Structures are given as structure tokens and as C-alpha cells.
XYZ file of C-alpha atoms in Angstrom:
480
model
C -4.267 -7.184 1.302
C -3.481 -10.728 2.382
C -4.630 -12.271 5.618
C -1.604 -13.205 7.591
C -2.904 -16.296 9.386
C -4.384 -17.752 6.144
C -1.402 -17.177 4.357
C 0.853 -18.906 6.819
C -1.408 -21.876 7.367
C -2.584 -22.704 3.948
C -0.292 -23.454 0.900
C -3.320 -23.374 -1.270
C -4.158 -19.668 -0.212
C -0.402 -18.788 -0.868
C -0.613 -20.185 -4.234
C -3.801 -18.442 -5.218
C -2.564 -15.074 -4.016
C 1.140 -14.756 -4.287
C 3.051 -16.052 -7.358
C 6.775 -14.892 -7.214
C 7.673 -18.293 -8.848
C 5.874 -21.031 -10.673
C 6.657 -23.219 -7.814
C 4.297 -23.074 -4.917
C 5.892 -21.616 -1.688
C 5.808 -24.728 0.822
C 7.889 -23.005 3.247
C 9.570 -19.625 3.964
C 12.553 -19.228 1.310
C 16.001 -19.697 2.846
C 17.705 -16.391 1.883
C 21.207 -18.270 2.590
C 20.625 -20.143 -0.727
C 22.505 -18.872 -3.710
C 19.772 -19.926 -6.196
C 16.114 -19.301 -6.451
C 13.649 -20.660 -8.905
C 13.230 -18.476 -12.011
C 10.947 -15.348 -11.115
C 7.425 -15.534 -12.434
C 5.064 -12.871 -11.660
C 4.876 -11.050 -8.130
C 8.160 -9.320 -7.496
C 9.704 -10.054 -10.821
C 12.696 -7.722 -10.951
C 12.190 -7.184 -14.779
C 8.660 -5.618 -14.420
C 7.093 -5.680 -10.942
C 9.562 -3.619 -8.725
C 9.120 -1.870 -6.426
C 6.566 -4.220 -4.705
C 5.080 -3.556 -1.407
C 3.156 -6.832 0.104
C 0.278 -5.915 2.505
C -0.999 -8.058 5.293
C -3.694 -7.610 7.767
C -3.006 -9.276 11.186
C -3.579 -9.195 14.784
C -0.805 -11.571 15.964
C 2.771 -10.402 15.850
C 4.117 -13.975 15.421
C 1.816 -14.808 12.661
C 2.396 -11.556 10.774
C 6.113 -12.073 11.004
C 5.761 -15.892 9.751
C 3.761 -14.707 6.791
C 6.082 -11.763 6.006
C 9.053 -14.235 5.848
C 7.545 -15.927 2.961
C 7.383 -12.746 0.818
C 10.288 -10.797 2.180
C 12.851 -12.162 -0.490
C 10.628 -11.164 -3.379
C 9.399 -7.668 -2.234
C 10.822 -4.160 -1.209
C 8.711 -3.722 1.963
C 6.000 -5.364 3.943
C 3.004 -3.173 4.877
C 0.435 -3.576 7.660
C -3.030 -2.657 6.722
C -4.538 -0.610 9.494
C -7.183 1.095 7.308
C -9.490 -1.563 6.186
C -13.113 -0.520 7.501
C -15.213 -3.184 6.171
C -17.358 -5.542 8.258
C -15.334 -8.574 7.877
C -12.358 -6.660 9.477
C -14.530 -5.813 12.206
C -15.438 -9.524 12.680
C -11.844 -10.618 12.263
C -10.397 -7.740 14.533
C -7.844 -6.290 12.113
C -7.566 -3.393 9.729
C -9.049 -0.196 11.127
C -10.494 -2.123 13.904
C -7.094 -2.401 15.636
C -6.596 1.517 15.964
C -7.733 1.580 19.688
C -5.194 -0.959 20.571
C -1.915 1.014 20.106
C 0.132 -1.406 22.189
C -0.682 -4.330 19.673
C -0.137 -2.103 16.692
C 3.458 -1.352 18.184
C 4.173 -4.930 18.735
C 3.130 -5.906 15.210
C 5.191 -3.275 13.592
C 8.204 -3.501 15.794
C 8.371 -7.419 15.532
C 8.724 -7.002 11.785
C 11.245 -4.148 12.140
C 13.563 -6.110 14.169
C 13.435 -9.476 12.402
C 12.971 -8.726 8.596
C 15.810 -7.434 6.217
C 13.172 -5.182 4.131
C 11.548 -1.996 5.633
C 8.187 -2.196 7.322
C 5.441 0.328 6.287
C 1.809 0.979 7.464
C -1.523 2.350 6.215
C -3.842 4.066 8.620
C -7.030 6.095 8.650
C -7.351 9.495 10.425
C -8.976 9.591 13.910
C -11.470 11.908 15.482
C -9.153 14.824 15.747
C -5.804 16.135 14.042
C -4.154 16.097 17.392
C -5.144 12.371 18.014
C -4.151 11.209 14.622
C -0.575 12.809 15.130
C -0.127 11.056 18.321
C -1.278 7.870 16.473
C 1.234 8.313 13.613
C 4.129 9.089 16.008
C 3.381 5.807 17.883
C 3.495 3.941 14.516
C 6.660 5.481 13.489
C 8.214 4.998 16.844
C 7.404 1.157 16.302
C 9.905 1.138 13.243
C 7.642 2.001 10.208
C 9.682 3.614 7.359
C 6.499 4.984 5.531
C 3.061 5.796 6.612
C 0.309 5.812 4.195
C -2.613 8.046 5.574
C -6.232 7.616 4.280
C -7.975 10.986 4.956
C -11.311 9.350 5.997
C -12.380 7.931 9.419
C -13.218 4.335 9.956
C -17.013 5.104 9.690
C -16.521 6.627 6.385
C -17.400 3.829 3.758
C -20.200 2.941 1.282
C -22.692 5.665 1.212
C -21.046 7.252 4.099
C -17.826 7.581 2.316
C -17.900 11.322 1.837
C -14.776 13.318 1.224
C -11.171 12.635 2.620
C -9.867 15.512 4.652
C -6.607 16.590 3.301
C -6.077 19.195 5.986
C -5.123 16.328 8.545
C -2.450 15.172 6.136
C -1.111 18.647 5.887
C -1.154 18.907 9.667
C 0.959 15.555 10.056
C 3.383 16.896 7.390
C 3.759 20.089 9.620
C 4.165 18.449 12.931
C 6.062 15.111 12.053
C 9.822 15.096 11.600
C 10.860 16.382 8.159
C 12.405 13.192 7.090
C 9.092 11.281 7.681
C 7.899 9.739 4.326
C 3.960 10.189 3.914
C 1.755 8.790 1.217
C -1.563 10.436 0.802
C -4.498 8.352 -0.111
C -8.251 9.599 -0.635
C -10.087 11.769 -3.217
C -7.641 10.522 -5.974
C -10.232 10.336 -8.858
C -8.358 11.416 -11.817
C -4.750 12.459 -12.923
C -5.160 15.981 -12.196
C -5.933 15.171 -8.550
C -2.370 13.820 -7.884
C -0.575 17.066 -8.204
C -3.228 18.943 -6.324
C -3.051 16.363 -3.446
C 0.758 16.557 -3.146
C 0.656 20.530 -3.073
C -2.113 20.454 -0.521
C -0.990 17.987 1.891
C 2.915 18.083 1.403
C 2.891 14.293 0.991
C 5.898 12.476 -0.751
C 3.651 10.235 -2.874
C -0.056 9.303 -3.553
C -1.789 5.903 -3.330
C -4.876 5.366 -5.484
C -7.063 2.349 -4.852
C -10.564 2.675 -6.210
C -9.687 5.335 -8.746
C -7.011 3.097 -10.313
C -9.642 0.196 -10.787
C -12.009 2.483 -12.966
C -9.054 4.143 -14.764
C -5.851 2.145 -14.698
C -4.173 5.098 -16.578
C -4.779 7.514 -13.708
C -1.027 7.856 -13.180
C -0.300 8.451 -16.866
C 0.243 11.953 -17.987
C -2.092 12.920 -21.185
C -0.122 13.282 -24.257
C 0.388 16.695 -25.799
C -2.254 18.215 -27.944
C -1.966 17.010 -31.546
C -0.160 13.698 -30.714
C -2.976 11.896 -29.055
C -2.351 8.853 -31.380
C -5.044 5.948 -31.181
C -5.075 5.263 -27.518
C -5.977 8.844 -26.053
C -9.054 10.785 -27.084
C -9.404 14.536 -26.666
C -12.591 16.345 -27.349
C -12.859 19.799 -28.995
C -13.003 21.452 -25.572
C -9.546 19.874 -24.738
C -11.012 17.308 -22.281
C -10.216 13.683 -22.780
C -8.680 10.410 -21.475
C -7.402 7.055 -22.463
C -9.950 5.157 -24.560
C -11.630 1.881 -23.024
C -10.712 -0.278 -25.845
C -7.207 0.742 -25.861
C -6.864 -0.095 -21.933
C -8.810 -3.279 -22.506
C -6.186 -4.266 -25.218
C -3.206 -3.534 -23.055
C -4.833 -5.709 -20.220
C -5.333 -8.606 -22.495
C -1.711 -8.317 -23.702
C -0.499 -8.310 -20.102
C -2.344 -11.503 -19.614
C -0.913 -13.170 -22.663
C 2.659 -11.915 -22.148
C 3.217 -12.402 -18.395
C 0.609 -14.691 -16.972
C 0.203 -17.281 -19.894
C 3.630 -16.533 -21.277
C 2.273 -16.753 -24.918
C 2.740 -14.282 -27.842
C 0.125 -11.480 -28.081
C -2.294 -11.990 -30.774
C -1.883 -9.916 -33.978
C -4.292 -7.089 -33.980
C -5.291 -4.236 -36.352
C -4.675 -0.838 -35.226
C -7.455 0.774 -33.209
C -9.908 2.741 -35.165
C -9.727 6.508 -35.561
C -12.353 8.638 -37.392
C -9.724 9.836 -39.984
C -9.048 6.255 -41.155
C -10.368 5.257 -44.603
C -13.978 4.069 -44.427
C -13.929 0.174 -44.175
C -16.388 -2.446 -42.798
C -13.716 -4.827 -41.507
C -13.845 -5.800 -37.769
C -11.225 -4.032 -35.862
C -9.134 -7.149 -35.033
C -8.584 -10.533 -36.633
C -9.591 -12.603 -33.425
C -12.374 -14.823 -34.532
C -15.581 -13.936 -32.503
C -17.795 -16.573 -30.660
C -20.896 -17.692 -32.207
C -23.792 -16.731 -29.941
C -25.128 -20.286 -30.493
C -22.067 -21.731 -29.155
C -21.690 -23.349 -25.769
C -19.199 -20.609 -24.476
C -21.995 -18.183 -25.349
C -24.586 -19.524 -23.266
C -25.758 -18.351 -19.919
C -23.559 -19.647 -16.935
C -26.037 -22.195 -15.687
C -26.460 -23.938 -19.107
C -22.760 -23.895 -19.770
C -22.025 -25.738 -16.576
C -24.329 -28.460 -17.437
C -22.807 -28.889 -20.854
C -19.208 -28.465 -19.946
C -18.417 -30.521 -16.648
C -14.868 -30.904 -17.647
C -14.332 -27.079 -17.110
C -11.627 -26.651 -14.460
C -11.634 -23.379 -12.636
C -7.997 -21.912 -12.882
C -6.162 -20.896 -9.694
C -4.276 -17.991 -11.125
C -5.294 -14.856 -9.314
C -4.434 -12.966 -12.487
C -7.139 -14.874 -14.289
C -9.815 -15.014 -11.553
C -9.597 -11.095 -11.252
C -10.271 -10.435 -14.906
C -14.156 -10.257 -14.898
C -14.278 -7.879 -11.889
C -11.528 -5.737 -13.154
C -13.140 -5.395 -16.586
C -16.489 -4.437 -14.882
C -14.762 -1.506 -13.202
C -12.913 -0.527 -16.239
C -16.131 -0.565 -18.567
C -18.606 0.703 -16.034
C -19.766 3.621 -18.109
C -19.610 1.704 -21.374
C -21.713 -1.360 -20.260
C -24.356 0.872 -18.730
C -25.046 1.939 -22.276
C -24.309 -1.203 -24.104
C -26.030 -3.780 -21.916
C -25.091 -6.635 -24.580
C -21.487 -6.146 -23.723
C -22.355 -6.206 -19.936
C -24.212 -9.534 -20.593
C -21.362 -11.054 -22.527
C -18.803 -10.079 -19.985
C -20.871 -11.592 -17.220
C -20.931 -15.030 -19.010
C -17.012 -15.007 -19.256
C -15.490 -17.672 -17.052
C -11.972 -17.365 -15.590
C -9.311 -18.290 -17.991
C -11.616 -18.288 -20.992
C -9.542 -16.101 -23.161
C -11.692 -16.484 -26.403
C -14.838 -15.184 -24.402
C -12.918 -12.263 -23.246
C -11.593 -11.539 -26.834
C -15.031 -11.630 -27.876
C -16.003 -8.893 -25.335
C -12.817 -7.061 -26.513
C -14.171 -6.998 -30.062
C -17.706 -5.798 -28.981
C -15.935 -3.048 -27.188
C -13.852 -1.892 -30.013
C -17.008 -1.827 -32.130
C -18.937 0.194 -29.546
C -16.063 2.700 -29.220
C -15.794 2.836 -32.949
C -19.488 3.942 -33.180
C -19.108 6.422 -30.288
C -16.269 8.167 -32.025
C -18.128 8.502 -35.270
C -21.183 9.636 -33.376
C -19.111 12.430 -31.757
C -17.656 13.432 -35.072
C -21.058 13.553 -36.598
C -22.520 15.662 -33.807
C -20.275 16.993 -31.083
C -22.755 19.483 -29.944
C -24.851 16.826 -28.200
C -21.995 16.292 -25.645
C -21.570 20.084 -25.469
C -25.495 20.182 -24.578
C -25.045 17.592 -21.851
C -22.135 19.642 -20.377
C -24.346 22.783 -20.258
C -27.161 20.752 -18.557
C -24.739 19.603 -15.997
C -23.528 23.286 -15.394
C -27.268 24.335 -14.808
C -27.548 21.386 -12.312
C -24.392 22.559 -10.537
C -25.711 26.129 -10.272
C -29.033 24.642 -8.832
C -26.997 22.853 -6.058
C -24.698 25.917 -5.583
C -25.201 27.242 -1.934
C -25.770 23.813 -0.433
C -23.345 22.499 2.334
C -21.739 19.951 0.184
C -22.637 18.448 -3.274
C -20.912 15.997 -5.640
C -22.346 17.613 -8.752
C -19.253 19.714 -9.408
C -17.040 16.727 -8.842
C -19.112 14.529 -11.371
C -19.026 17.285 -13.813
C -15.275 17.605 -13.593
C -14.753 13.932 -13.947
C -17.365 13.198 -16.622
C -16.119 11.902 -19.979
C -17.939 10.361 -23.041
C -18.750 6.882 -22.143
C -16.066 5.292 -24.224
C -13.264 7.086 -22.149
C -11.839 5.709 -18.880
C -13.427 7.681 -15.802
C -13.998 7.376 -12.154
C -17.107 6.477 -10.350
C -18.156 9.345 -8.160
C -20.368 8.278 -5.208
C -22.974 10.870 -3.873
C -22.098 12.412 -0.629
C -23.697 11.299 2.677
C -26.165 14.253 2.620
C -27.157 13.541 -0.865
C -27.523 9.802 -0.294
C -29.783 10.663 2.523
C -31.858 12.978 0.416
C -32.370 10.462 -2.315
C -33.170 7.523 -0.075
C -30.087 5.429 -0.708
C -28.900 5.957 2.876
C -30.912 5.510 6.022
C -29.814 7.371 9.071
C -29.674 5.258 12.270
C -31.002 6.718 15.540
C -27.516 7.161 16.864
C -26.562 9.337 13.773
C -29.735 11.291 13.996
C -29.101 12.313 17.667
C -25.349 13.208 16.699
C -26.701 15.279 13.780
C -29.226 16.946 15.907
C -26.526 17.763 18.579
C -24.257 19.274 15.835
C -27.014 21.384 14.352
C -27.616 22.769 18.115
C -23.846 23.282 18.415
C -23.838 25.185 15.194
C -26.668 27.306 15.928
C -25.094 28.249 19.327
C -21.687 29.108 17.515
C -23.774 31.245 14.999
C -25.595 33.129 17.921
C -22.376 33.667 19.672
C -20.769 35.006 16.620
C -23.505 37.510 16.053
C -23.501 38.750 19.637
C -19.833 39.157 19.460
C -20.155 41.286 16.395
C -22.868 43.422 18.025
C -20.565 44.075 20.925
C -17.699 45.078 18.650
C -19.854 47.626 17.043
C -20.772 49.082 20.448
C -17.312 49.311 21.402
C -16.310 51.128 18.122
C -18.868 53.838 18.400
C -17.490 54.688 21.782
C -21.009 54.632 23.533
C -22.053 52.632 26.479
C -24.100 49.626 25.830
C -27.678 50.280 26.524
C -30.514 48.017 26.904
C -33.458 49.011 24.574
C -36.644 49.383 26.601
C -39.567 47.156 25.368
C -41.724 50.293 24.607
C -39.260 51.219 21.793
C -39.347 47.763 20.165
C -42.063 48.686 17.664
C -42.175 47.467 14.146
C -42.566 50.282 11.808
């Protein structure tokens, strides 16, 4: 998501966040010109299409001006109406515009009338299905070609994230015109969720944000049994996923080939337990000496290397946070890899290669450990099943989801947050006075509904036996 006003006003901001060419966009491109600079990254026809560019904005003119910079290099311009973060509240954009339907209409319609590429919008659901439907109709009437619907309300974030409500998306599918294009968002944690979401919602496509960070292969189908190769791991129970060292390698190769435009390093094949026994490192990239300046803590390195120039490439700046998401389960077990990744500076490819080597060695040990004693993972699964049975009967629990998504620590896997009720129980979430009052009101309402249901059931029985309803005298109410 790009901030429309900052994107329009600041050339440096544009250069740091959008790179369709190597030349900075000093002004909106003139589409009447016959020649454009050679394509670089964003919107490159050879590898980055289709591309939607998403903005947040609260001014129709600022949004249009920003969109004119990117329109020649993308396939659609998207308006973010779903961001629930505090910065969006402060800046009055994202999901905090959803009460101002007139402004939203003008933002989208201004783009629709003045751009040559389609306009799309991403929204969150509202308090009721009916209100969400009216909201979606208003956005479509403004000229949006596609709506992406996140099945959570605005206040569902952090420990309050909870589950996305796919039933609202199904309601939209059933009540909007059949030719409306809907993308579903929310609850997409693993590859299997994609088809299930499409079937339950009737959506035309699926968007994944956080799930894609933890598992970049989420949209890739698993290979058939027996042809896993070196990149995919499958356990004896048939459950598996793409190996972290394999995805890490691919990430690095993309950086070399497309961002730095340099040849990929020559690497040895990824390790398999069936390989001949050898003690050679899994790749021929030289490791960094721990006593070298590059391996020192960040503060010490800053003192020794005043000549370091922080790169401006967004692809290089994002490497460290991307890899922390990818390697989350691995670095929680191998803290030395976590510490080395924390030391990596933007653009320091040898340091990242060192972390890659450490990751490959860790995965190698994990694979050998599994081959030597696969039962330990089966036992862990049995323990998870007992925990799930213990939580069975509760209103809601993330235990089943954790168990379904859990993989060995060397396999890419999603991060599953506890549900709000669980977060309250373990103390990681504190309920506000307003939320407490609302919860008490919901409990009272639910008790009233239960009592009414029970009374209705008793009355139905009285009608079935054909006898008149009689009030039992107090003298007959004796516990026997």
C-alpha cells in the first residue's frame, strides 16, 4: 500500500517504493510518447504482470495524481479501504473511511473517469450482511471493476483478529450481479484453504497477505507423491511443505537476477538424506568469519564502518523482515541463526549468504533427525490431538487450526494467532470496559434466547399431546 499524497509530493518516496524503470519518476509518464525507458522491476512485462498498484488516500485529486504515475506500468489501480491500523485512523484513510460513502464514491469514480486502466477496491465487512451488501453496491456503482472483501470487521486486528466470516462473502456473491468479480481475503493460512475458500464463498479469486509472508509457496500445488525432489518435504504421514532452505535460495536468486542483475551463485544441490554421506558444506559460497567486522553486533559495526551507505532499493530493504517471517519456526529453535539474521544490513549479500548456509545446515540436521527417529514427530502430533480433545466443546479454539497447519520446523508454515477468547484467558489481551459491557450484554441476550427457545419447545410438546396447558400448583412441586 502506497500513501497517495506522499507518493505525489516526494520523488524520493516514489524512488524507494516503485521502480518500473531505473530512472526515477520525476513526473507522470506521458503515454503519448512512443518510447519508454527500459523496464526494470515493478510492472516488467516479462515477469511482473498482472500488477495492481494499491494506494491509500482521502483526497480524490491526490489519488488521481498518484495513480497517473503508475498507470502506464500496471494493470489496475486499487484503493485500500481495509487497513485497520492506528496510523490509518490518525491519517483518516483505509478502513476509517468506511463511514463516508460519499467520499469513497468520489475517490473511485474520479479514477474510473480519468484512467485508462481499471479501478479496484479492497474493503472489510461491516456490522451486518445487509449493510456490507449496500456498501459493496455503492463501491461498484462508483466504477470499481473488482472488489476484494476481507471477512473481518475493522476492529479485528492484533489479538482481536479472530476468524474471517466467509458467510458474508457468500451473501455478497448471492446478492450482487452475477458478473461482479469478487476476491476473498481472510483465513488463508495454507494451500488447502484456497480451494475451500472458493467453494464456500463462491468468490472468483483469493488474496493472501500474511499467509504469503510466512509461506511464499502458498499458491503452489504440492508435487505428486514420490516426485518431491529436493525442494519439497513430505513426511511418512503424507503431510509436508516446501523446505525453508529451498525457498530461501529462491529468494536470494531473485535478488541476484532481477534486483542486482547479476548471475546467480553456483550452488551445490540441496541435501537429501538419501545422498552419499559427506561432510562438505551444502554450498560453495564462502562463510563469514565470526570475528570479521560484518559479523559484529550492529552498534559495533556502525562504529567501524562509517562508509556504509544504506541502499534505497525497496527489495533490499525488505529482505530482513521477509526472512524473519519465512524462518519464524526455524529461528525460534536455532537462535544463532536468528542472531546472525538480526545483524544483516540492507544490501549486505555476503551476510545473507552466511545465514542461508546456516539455514541449509540446520535443515540438513533436521532431515537426518527425522530419518533417525520419525516417531518423535508422531508423538508430538498425538499430544496435539489430546490438547485438541481437551478443548473440544469450547465456543472457539485455535488448537485444531494449529494442528492442521503444524509442520516440522524446517518446513514453511503459517503463524496461527490465538483467538480473542484464548488471548483473554492467557493474559495477552486485556478487555476494555466498553468490551466488557458489550460481552455482558451479549451473554444476557444469549441467555434470553436460550430461555425463549426452551419455552417454545415446551409449548410445542403441550400442543402435540392435545391436552390443554395447565399451570402446576405449588403443592405439586415436590422433589422426590
